[in-house]
Amino acid sequence: TVVARSRISFVATFVAMYTLSPRLWAQLRNLFTGQIAPRYISLSALSEGLTVIGFYLASIAYGLFYQAGVVHAAEASLSQLFNLFLAYVLFKCFGIGRESAIGSMPAKLASFLLVTAGLFLCTLESTPAQPAPPPDANSSTLAALIAMGERRLLR
């Protein structure tokens, strides 16, 4: 019921936006009349499909791993890598995008590798600290504490 109302509100909002905005309405008309190249529509559909898959995989990761901060950082790092990869492929193969988006590639890859290494180190299980052994009755600290307690009781 809540999900249904949310989706209905989502659809109603976008119908209102595209109906009331002449600029959005013109873009929607161009989309359906074939004035926009099919490669842009295909790239957009691919992007949206990957986004849905990413949300699905992220929700699984958040459910399986107890440290949400690590999952979020991994998600951001992978997003950075895939955006860089997509920008490189689109620019080199199709001439789409800016050359500055793929500039300083070694620094961007080094950044990704450093973040990934840090995340890997965060996920390593460390051996839990051993509990301290109980003090033995001959310990001078224990004897001092007992003596202090006895003095308080005698007062």
Short mmCIF file of C-alpha atoms in Angstrom, two decimals, residues 8-150:
data_model
loop_
_atom_site.label_atom_id
_atom_site.label_comp_id
_atom_site.label_asym_id
_atom_site.label_seq_id
_atom_site.Cartn_x
_atom_site.Cartn_y
_atom_site.Cartn_z
CA ILE A 8 1.66 6.40 -8.06
CA SER A 9 3.03 9.67 -6.67
CA PHE A 10 6.24 9.18 -8.64
CA VAL A 11 4.35 8.65 -11.90
CA ALA A 12 1.95 11.53 -11.20
CA THR A 13 4.85 13.88 -10.48
CA PHE A 14 6.60 13.07 -13.75
CA VAL A 15 3.39 13.26 -15.79
CA ALA A 16 2.77 16.70 -14.31
CA MET A 17 6.35 17.80 -14.96
CA TYR A 18 6.33 16.73 -18.59
CA THR A 19 2.83 18.08 -19.19
CA LEU A 20 3.37 21.49 -17.58
CA SER A 21 6.89 22.20 -18.86
CA PRO A 22 6.98 23.09 -22.58
CA ARG A 23 10.68 22.29 -22.79
CA LEU A 24 10.30 18.80 -21.28
CA TRP A 25 7.23 18.18 -23.44
CA ALA A 26 9.24 19.05 -26.58
CA GLN A 27 12.05 16.68 -25.53
CA LEU A 28 9.54 13.88 -24.93
CA ARG A 29 8.00 14.50 -28.38
CA ASN A 30 11.48 14.39 -29.96
CA LEU A 31 12.14 11.09 -28.22
CA PHE A 32 9.03 9.42 -29.60
CA THR A 33 9.20 10.92 -33.12
CA GLY A 34 12.67 9.53 -33.83
CA GLN A 35 14.52 12.86 -33.78
CA ILE A 36 16.91 11.51 -31.14
CA ALA A 37 19.51 9.04 -32.39
CA PRO A 38 18.88 5.44 -31.34
CA ARG A 39 22.42 5.17 -29.90
CA TYR A 40 21.58 7.77 -27.26
CA ILE A 41 18.39 5.95 -26.35
CA SER A 42 20.31 2.65 -26.18
CA LEU A 43 23.03 4.16 -24.01
CA SER A 44 20.40 5.66 -21.73
CA ALA A 45 18.57 2.34 -21.42
CA LEU A 46 21.85 0.53 -20.70
CA SER A 47 22.72 3.10 -18.06
CA GLU A 48 19.36 2.77 -16.35
CA GLY A 49 19.60 -1.03 -16.43
CA LEU A 50 23.04 -0.93 -14.82
CA THR A 51 21.72 1.49 -12.20
CA VAL A 52 18.91 -0.90 -11.27
CA ILE A 53 21.37 -3.81 -11.07
CA GLY A 54 23.68 -1.67 -8.92
CA PHE A 55 20.88 -0.82 -6.48
CA TYR A 56 19.95 -4.49 -6.27
CA LEU A 57 23.54 -5.61 -5.62
CA ALA A 58 24.10 -2.80 -3.10
CA SER A 59 21.03 -3.81 -1.13
CA ILE A 60 22.34 -7.38 -0.99
CA ALA A 61 25.77 -6.14 0.13
CA TYR A 62 24.28 -3.95 2.88
CA GLY A 63 22.31 -6.97 4.10
CA LEU A 64 25.28 -9.33 4.12
CA PHE A 65 28.01 -7.14 5.58
CA TYR A 66 27.77 -5.65 9.05
CA GLN A 67 29.79 -2.49 8.38
CA ALA A 68 27.64 -0.20 6.27
CA GLY A 69 30.44 2.38 5.99
CA VAL A 70 32.71 -0.11 4.26
CA VAL A 71 29.94 -1.15 1.86
CA HIS A 72 29.23 2.51 1.04
CA ALA A 73 32.91 3.23 0.41
CA ALA A 74 33.21 0.13 -1.81
CA GLU A 75 30.12 1.19 -3.71
CA ALA A 76 31.55 4.67 -4.28
CA SER A 77 34.93 3.27 -5.33
CA LEU A 78 33.38 0.88 -7.85
CA SER A 79 31.15 3.64 -9.15
CA GLN A 80 34.24 5.78 -9.71
CA LEU A 81 35.96 2.95 -11.59
CA PHE A 82 32.96 2.14 -13.80
CA ASN A 83 32.33 5.81 -14.58
CA LEU A 84 35.96 6.18 -15.59
CA PHE A 85 35.78 3.03 -17.72
CA LEU A 86 32.54 4.13 -19.37
CA ALA A 87 33.90 7.62 -20.07
CA TYR A 88 37.03 6.10 -21.63
CA VAL A 89 35.12 3.65 -23.85
CA LEU A 90 32.56 6.25 -24.96
CA PHE A 91 35.20 8.83 -25.78
CA LYS A 92 37.66 6.49 -27.52
CA CYS A 93 35.13 4.35 -29.40
CA PHE A 94 32.25 6.75 -30.11
CA GLY A 95 33.70 10.24 -29.66
CA ILE A 96 31.11 11.00 -26.98
CA GLY A 97 32.19 13.05 -23.96
CA ARG A 98 35.08 15.30 -22.99
CA GLU A 99 38.75 14.49 -23.22
CA SER A 100 39.25 15.98 -19.76
CA ALA A 101 37.03 13.24 -18.31
CA ILE A 102 39.65 10.63 -19.17
CA GLY A 103 42.67 12.81 -18.40
CA SER A 104 45.22 11.82 -15.74
CA MET A 105 44.15 8.20 -15.98
CA PRO A 106 47.12 6.84 -13.95
CA ALA A 107 46.25 9.07 -10.97
CA LYS A 108 42.60 8.01 -11.09
CA LEU A 109 43.50 4.33 -11.27
CA ALA A 110 46.00 4.75 -8.42
CA SER A 111 43.27 6.40 -6.34
CA PHE A 112 40.94 3.47 -7.02
CA LEU A 113 43.63 0.94 -6.09
CA LEU A 114 44.44 2.76 -2.84
CA VAL A 115 40.80 2.93 -1.81
CA THR A 116 40.32 -0.73 -2.71
CA ALA A 117 43.37 -1.76 -0.68
CA GLY A 118 42.10 0.22 2.29
CA LEU A 119 38.69 -1.40 2.04
CA PHE A 120 40.29 -4.83 1.83
CA LEU A 121 42.26 -4.12 4.99
CA CYS A 122 39.07 -3.01 6.75
CA THR A 123 37.40 -6.33 6.04
CA LEU A 124 40.19 -8.52 7.36
CA GLU A 125 39.14 -10.33 10.49
CA SER A 126 41.50 -9.66 13.31
CA THR A 127 41.85 -12.15 16.10
CA PRO A 128 39.85 -10.98 19.10
CA ALA A 129 41.87 -9.78 22.06
CA GLN A 130 42.27 -12.41 24.73
CA PRO A 131 40.57 -11.48 28.00
CA ALA A 132 42.90 -10.54 30.81
CA PRO A 133 43.48 -13.40 33.23
CA PRO A 134 41.83 -12.98 36.60
CA PRO A 135 44.23 -11.73 39.24
CA ASP A 136 45.55 -14.41 41.53
CA ALA A 137 45.17 -14.19 45.28
CA ASN A 138 48.89 -13.53 45.77
CA SER A 139 48.84 -10.40 43.63
CA SER A 140 50.05 -7.32 45.47
CA THR A 141 47.42 -5.15 43.71
CA LEU A 142 44.64 -7.50 44.76
CA ALA A 143 45.97 -7.58 48.32
CA ALA A 144 46.04 -3.76 48.41
CA LEU A 145 42.45 -3.55 47.12
CA ILE A 146 41.27 -6.09 49.67
CA ALA A 147 43.01 -4.20 52.45
CA MET A 148 41.36 -0.94 51.35
CA GLY A 149 37.97 -2.64 51.30
CA GLU A 150 38.51 -4.06 54.79
#
